[in-house]
Amino acid sequence: MRRTGLSAFPFPLLLAALLLTGAGCAVREADAPLMLPAQDAGAYHGLPGDALLMGPEVQGVAWSDFLARHFDPWERTRPEYPADKVFWGLAAFADKPVYGENLRPRGPAWLDAMAEASKAAGYPSLNRRAIAVANTAMRVLPTEKPAFGDPGQAGEGFPFDYLQNSLVLAGTPLYASHESADRAWVLVESRFAYGWVRRADIAWVDDDFAKTFRTGAYAALVREGVSLADTDGVFRFKGFIGTLLPVAESVKSTEDGGLTVMVPARDVLGRAVVRYAHVAPGDALPAPLAPTPDNFAMLADRMLGEPYGWGGLYTDRDCSATVMDLMAAFGVFLPRNSSQQARLGWVEPLDGESDAAKKARLLEEGVPFLTLVRKPGHIMLYIGSKDGEPVVLQTIWGLKTRQSGVEGRRVIGRTVISTLEPGANLRHLARPEGVLLHTVRSFNTLP
Amino acid sequence: MRRTGLSAFPFPLLLAALLLTGAGCAVREADAPLMLPAQDAGAYHGLPGDALLMGPEVQGVAWSDFLARHFDPWERTRPEYPADKVFWGLAAFADKPVYGENLRPRGPAWLDAMAEASKAAGYPSLNRRAIAVANTAMRVLPTEKPAFGDPGQAGEGFPFDYLQNSLVLAGTPLYASHESADRAWVLVESRFAYGWVRRADIAWVDDDFAKTFRTGAYAALVREGVSLADTDGVFRFKGFIGTLLPVAESVKSTEDGGLTVMVPARDVLGRAVVRYAHVAPGDALPAPLAPTPDNFAMLADRMLGEPYGWGGLYTDRDCSATVMDLMAAFGVFLPRNSSQQARLGWVEPLDGESDAAKKARLLEEGVPFLTLVRKPGHIMLYIGSKDGEPVVLQTIWGLKTRQSGVEGRRVIGRTVISTLEPGANLRHLARPEGVLLHTVRSFNTLP
């Protein structure tokens, strides 16, 4: 199936992912068996480093599609998502016990307060264009405070805040549909997800800004945590792999070979204004990048070892953010939700296949760096093979364990390169469901 | 001893408090024995509700002192604190294992990166006046990412992020001494503590702003989470008990009896500009409030039940923030650190006293709402008595328990009214150290 079923991104976005996740206090064993010795994304594809994994025409179509989706929030005159979608949290937590930042149960008064803050009956109330001027959290409800599952259960408690939907990178075009009763939160729609963001982290976009900011030429940040200060020396925000910014048309390159990009800023009345920032050579490249193994591996290697960030907490990435941000640099659109990601491109269902058959099919049909491997609540990127075993790059919380009947987690907690059977040698790995391969359901090749 | 020993606020600020704290998964028992049935701060003092607990002259001196300290960061031409104080975290975590947001140990590379980001050798590099334009976290190191103790230990792990120093309320005058290598963080000094804050949450203050903003008349927010929008309808920030803002001189009161206050905002170049906001009657009062039991109880009651917030996480309060914010409304200065708080005013040491003698002395000499009760790492506010037992208001994480030799915590996790022996009937309370009274070392009466 190709690019269907995307009429609405499915939220509850991250709940399913809890199947895989878990809190700390895990078994302490050497990391070695959990990942491959060579944490080097270029070591497994077996192709010429400069081979084009997508043809120019295919990539061109993907990039057009990406840009249309990226800026689509500025084309809207009304919200794309109805109230029952955007306020799903109010219903979802009505009969699900959640715990607060003090690890005590939240009572019904909390949900009442959230309902009042959400003003669902008045939706939509804003209908304005906006842009993120900071890297900011997208929340399920208009609050920065968390809602955890039972902290006493494996795979619950910190960091699994059910209210954390996604990170929104600075520079992301937004459609602002609604605001909270206290006005501190704005409900927005983006290319990849919707939810509440802090009012202070966005700015209103008018026609002039929207026109100026769509230069047609864009730069992809290709390094993590690039500090962006404007030409007046004012710090704006940090850029990450996944950040896309317009290249300033008049000054596309600078003397040192870097790029001058537009960065959105917020004026004193909350309106977006264009500022300019210089990006050093090697920190950004014209987007989309050439889809070569070398380029994919360069970016992937910069993500390796970074800590897992549930729903983008602390500007870290979870499984789906890693593939979304990586693909963005190559102009390939992915939504934020892993099960939606798994429906794009050429999908190969694997239901009912043996583990051996799954591996064989992946090795035969997978394209390194373009094939996603899916199990419920988790997504991985196929990057080649080692000794006849498929190799994936993934951002993973941990592996399910069982010891004297008690479920636990062997925490990995970062972006790693592994086989599809990491931890297979662990004594307490929950078998069979703790073996990733066992629950792999499909793979899909982008774009 | 009166107002001595304050030449430098002692940091590591919150480490000692870990003695009292602990992570979730605690025994589930009814809350009733942990707190008094009447969660009503006015029910225990036994005084006329309008009695003045401080004489006007005493309060006047306290308020002058408070304002001098509040604005002192704008009087500085160089930092008050030397490099070994402000960069204490770099030394403290060198030989203390800490855990990241993925609950895995942070390695030496992390501390190296923090040292590089801190640029200690270049300290001080800024020397500017600033102001908080948002409620923002003050951090020990220039990062929003946490450093936990061993999550497997009682009293460690979430929410006890060692890097979380304090909340800085919007409107707080700051002295900005230094910036991080990535420019995203600024090292600031405030009335009550120092540390790193997000660049985006402060604005530079020039002479005009500083002069305009010191109107001489100030309003204290007396309700939690007051939404402050300016006269152009732009949302600025939320106010809390503890927030102080200048009353606009020309328009001290509005038709409905509310107040018009100045709110700091940030222009596109990062400079502070004055905006005006209307506060509804009952949300703010001219500061300092009359020091009556009724006024103290009104504010205290609005804090009751609020969740515990380690170092001000999620804009919640911990033990010392509660007393600091409450006292601020009455014009009484307190630093952020509980052991420093316990050295102010008239101090009564209790070392070597029996539990019965401690109670008797507190009942005899304590002044409801002005006497702080201290144990190592914790501070409580004496508010009267019940059946011959001293009664305190406190924001407390939990009580130490021991079961089969394993230490745990009975989580309370909020602001409550209790005796000095909450949980004395708990079967697994760690005895004697789990009984608060047992480790009470002194009390001190403000101002």
PDB file of N, CA and C in Angstrom, chain A residues 323-360:
ATOM      1  N   VAL A 323      13.529   8.143  13.304  1.00  0.00           N
ATOM      2  CA  VAL A 323      13.360   7.921  11.861  1.00  0.00           C
ATOM      3  C   VAL A 323      12.737   9.146  11.194  1.00  0.00           C
ATOM      4  N   MET A 324      11.818   9.824  11.881  1.00  0.00           N
ATOM      5  CA  MET A 324      11.199  11.015  11.287  1.00  0.00           C
ATOM      6  C   MET A 324      12.236  12.096  11.022  1.00  0.00           C
ATOM      7  N   ASP A 325      13.085  12.370  12.005  1.00  0.00           N
ATOM      8  CA  ASP A 325      14.080  13.432  11.851  1.00  0.00           C
ATOM      9  C   ASP A 325      15.135  13.074  10.811  1.00  0.00           C
ATOM     10  N   LEU A 326      15.532  11.808  10.797  1.00  0.00           N
ATOM     11  CA  LEU A 326      16.530  11.386   9.819  1.00  0.00           C
ATOM     12  C   LEU A 326      15.971  11.518   8.404  1.00  0.00           C
ATOM     13  N   MET A 327      14.753  11.045   8.202  1.00  0.00           N
ATOM     14  CA  MET A 327      14.165  11.082   6.871  1.00  0.00           C
ATOM     15  C   MET A 327      13.889  12.510   6.411  1.00  0.00           C
ATOM     16  N   ALA A 328      13.586  13.396   7.347  1.00  0.00           N
ATOM     17  CA  ALA A 328      13.281  14.781   6.976  1.00  0.00           C
ATOM     18  C   ALA A 328      14.440  15.414   6.217  1.00  0.00           C
ATOM     19  N   ALA A 329      15.655  15.109   6.627  1.00  0.00           N
ATOM     20  CA  ALA A 329      16.819  15.706   5.962  1.00  0.00           C
ATOM     21  C   ALA A 329      16.930  15.265   4.502  1.00  0.00           C
ATOM     22  N   PHE A 330      16.322  14.100   4.205  1.00  0.00           N
ATOM     23  CA  PHE A 330      16.354  13.583   2.833  1.00  0.00           C
ATOM     24  C   PHE A 330      15.054  13.869   2.091  1.00  0.00           C
ATOM     25  N   GLY A 331      14.205  14.686   2.738  1.00  0.00           N
ATOM     26  CA  GLY A 331      12.980  15.127   2.073  1.00  0.00           C
ATOM     27  C   GLY A 331      11.859  14.121   2.093  1.00  0.00           C
ATOM     28  N   VAL A 332      11.947  13.131   2.959  1.00  0.00           N
ATOM     29  CA  VAL A 332      10.917  12.093   3.007  1.00  0.00           C
ATOM     30  C   VAL A 332      10.041  12.321   4.236  1.00  0.00           C
ATOM     31  N   PHE A 333       8.765  12.529   3.987  1.00  0.00           N
ATOM     32  CA  PHE A 333       7.814  12.786   5.065  1.00  0.00           C
ATOM     33  C   PHE A 333       7.501  11.533   5.858  1.00  0.00           C
ATOM     34  N   LEU A 334       7.496  11.681   7.179  1.00  0.00           N
ATOM     35  CA  LEU A 334       6.945  10.670   8.075  1.00  0.00           C
ATOM     36  C   LEU A 334       6.125  11.387   9.138  1.00  0.00           C
ATOM     37  N   PRO A 335       4.997  10.813   9.522  1.00  0.00           N
ATOM     38  CA  PRO A 335       4.289  11.365  10.679  1.00  0.00           C
ATOM     39  C   PRO A 335       5.024  10.968  11.958  1.00  0.00           C
ATOM     40  N   ARG A 336       4.508  11.404  13.101  1.00  0.00           N
ATOM     41  CA  ARG A 336       5.212  11.207  14.351  1.00  0.00           C
ATOM     42  C   ARG A 336       4.969   9.828  14.949  1.00  0.00           C
ATOM     43  N   ASN A 337       3.866   9.242  14.595  1.00  0.00           N
ATOM     44  CA  ASN A 337       3.420   8.013  15.247  1.00  0.00           C
ATOM     45  C   ASN A 337       3.985   6.787  14.542  1.00  0.00           C
ATOM     46  N   SER A 338       4.561   5.862  15.310  1.00  0.00           N
ATOM     47  CA  SER A 338       5.270   4.745  14.687  1.00  0.00           C
ATOM     48  C   SER A 338       4.354   3.840  13.879  1.00  0.00           C
ATOM     49  N   SER A 339       3.125   3.622  14.313  1.00  0.00           N
ATOM     50  CA  SER A 339       2.290   2.708  13.531  1.00  0.00           C
ATOM     51  C   SER A 339       1.840   3.366  12.229  1.00  0.00           C
ATOM     52  N   GLN A 340       1.697   4.705  12.241  1.00  0.00           N
ATOM     53  CA  GLN A 340       1.421   5.406  10.986  1.00  0.00           C
ATOM     54  C   GLN A 340       2.639   5.385  10.078  1.00  0.00           C
ATOM     55  N   GLN A 341       3.812   5.535  10.676  1.00  0.00           N
ATOM     56  CA  GLN A 341       5.038   5.486   9.868  1.00  0.00           C
ATOM     57  C   GLN A 341       5.130   4.165   9.108  1.00  0.00           C
ATOM     58  N   ALA A 342       4.669   3.109   9.764  1.00  0.00           N
ATOM     59  CA  ALA A 342       4.799   1.767   9.181  1.00  0.00           C
ATOM     60  C   ALA A 342       3.816   1.525   8.044  1.00  0.00           C
ATOM     61  N   ARG A 343       2.913   2.476   7.790  1.00  0.00           N
ATOM     62  CA  ARG A 343       1.939   2.286   6.711  1.00  0.00           C
ATOM     63  C   ARG A 343       2.344   2.997   5.441  1.00  0.00           C
ATOM     64  N   LEU A 344       3.456   3.712   5.466  1.00  0.00           N
ATOM     65  CA  LEU A 344       3.872   4.470   4.284  1.00  0.00           C
ATOM     66  C   LEU A 344       4.784   3.639   3.407  1.00  0.00           C
ATOM     67  N   GLY A 345       4.832   4.033   2.130  1.00  0.00           N
ATOM     68  CA  GLY A 345       5.728   3.355   1.205  1.00  0.00           C
ATOM     69  C   GLY A 345       5.232   1.970   0.856  1.00  0.00           C
ATOM     70  N   TRP A 346       6.172   1.109   0.519  1.00  0.00           N
ATOM     71  CA  TRP A 346       5.852  -0.240   0.081  1.00  0.00           C
ATOM     72  C   TRP A 346       5.863  -1.156   1.303  1.00  0.00           C
ATOM     73  N   VAL A 347       4.655  -1.606   1.711  1.00  0.00           N
ATOM     74  CA  VAL A 347       4.527  -2.351   2.963  1.00  0.00           C
ATOM     75  C   VAL A 347       4.555  -3.854   2.714  1.00  0.00           C
ATOM     76  N   GLU A 348       5.388  -4.546   3.471  1.00  0.00           N
ATOM     77  CA  GLU A 348       5.436  -6.012   3.413  1.00  0.00           C
ATOM     78  C   GLU A 348       4.944  -6.583   4.736  1.00  0.00           C
ATOM     79  N   PRO A 349       3.728  -7.110   4.755  1.00  0.00           N
ATOM     80  CA  PRO A 349       3.240  -7.712   6.000  1.00  0.00           C
ATOM     81  C   PRO A 349       4.011  -8.996   6.291  1.00  0.00           C
ATOM     82  N   LEU A 350       4.214  -9.277   7.566  1.00  0.00           N
ATOM     83  CA  LEU A 350       4.969 -10.479   7.953  1.00  0.00           C
ATOM     84  C   LEU A 350       4.170 -11.357   8.916  1.00  0.00           C
ATOM     85  N   ASP A 351       2.884 -11.061   9.050  1.00  0.00           N
ATOM     86  CA  ASP A 351       2.065 -11.841   9.978  1.00  0.00           C
ATOM     87  C   ASP A 351       2.133 -13.318   9.624  1.00  0.00           C
ATOM     88  N   GLY A 352       2.335 -14.112  10.636  1.00  0.00           N
ATOM     89  CA  GLY A 352       2.322 -15.556  10.437  1.00  0.00           C
ATOM     90  C   GLY A 352       3.632 -16.125   9.927  1.00  0.00           C
ATOM     91  N   GLU A 353       4.583 -15.244   9.628  1.00  0.00           N
ATOM     92  CA  GLU A 353       5.875 -15.732   9.142  1.00  0.00           C
ATOM     93  C   GLU A 353       6.737 -16.212  10.326  1.00  0.00           C
ATOM     94  N   SER A 354       7.578 -17.173  10.065  1.00  0.00           N
ATOM     95  CA  SER A 354       8.529 -17.604  11.098  1.00  0.00           C
ATOM     96  C   SER A 354       9.605 -16.539  11.262  1.00  0.00           C
ATOM     97  N   ASP A 355      10.307 -16.604  12.376  1.00  0.00           N
ATOM     98  CA  ASP A 355      11.382 -15.641  12.587  1.00  0.00           C
ATOM     99  C   ASP A 355      12.415 -15.734  11.469  1.00  0.00           C
ATOM    100  N   ALA A 356      12.735 -16.934  11.088  1.00  0.00           N
ATOM    101  CA  ALA A 356      13.726 -17.126  10.014  1.00  0.00           C
ATOM    102  C   ALA A 356      13.231 -16.510   8.711  1.00  0.00           C
ATOM    103  N   ALA A 357      11.959 -16.701   8.417  1.00  0.00           N
ATOM    104  CA  ALA A 357      11.404 -16.160   7.170  1.00  0.00           C
ATOM    105  C   ALA A 357      11.375 -14.639   7.200  1.00  0.00           C
ATOM    106  N   LYS A 358      11.065 -14.073   8.359  1.00  0.00           N
ATOM    107  CA  LYS A 358      11.081 -12.607   8.474  1.00  0.00           C
ATOM    108  C   LYS A 358      12.456 -12.056   8.132  1.00  0.00           C
ATOM    109  N   LYS A 359      13.468 -12.682   8.699  1.00  0.00           N
ATOM    110  CA  LYS A 359      14.830 -12.211   8.443  1.00  0.00           C
ATOM    111  C   LYS A 359      15.191 -12.356   6.966  1.00  0.00           C
ATOM    112  N   ALA A 360      14.831 -13.498   6.409  1.00  0.00           N
ATOM    113  CA  ALA A 360      15.181 -13.753   5.000  1.00  0.00           C
ATOM    114  C   ALA A 360      14.518 -12.723   4.091  1.00  0.00           C
TER     115      ALA A 360
END
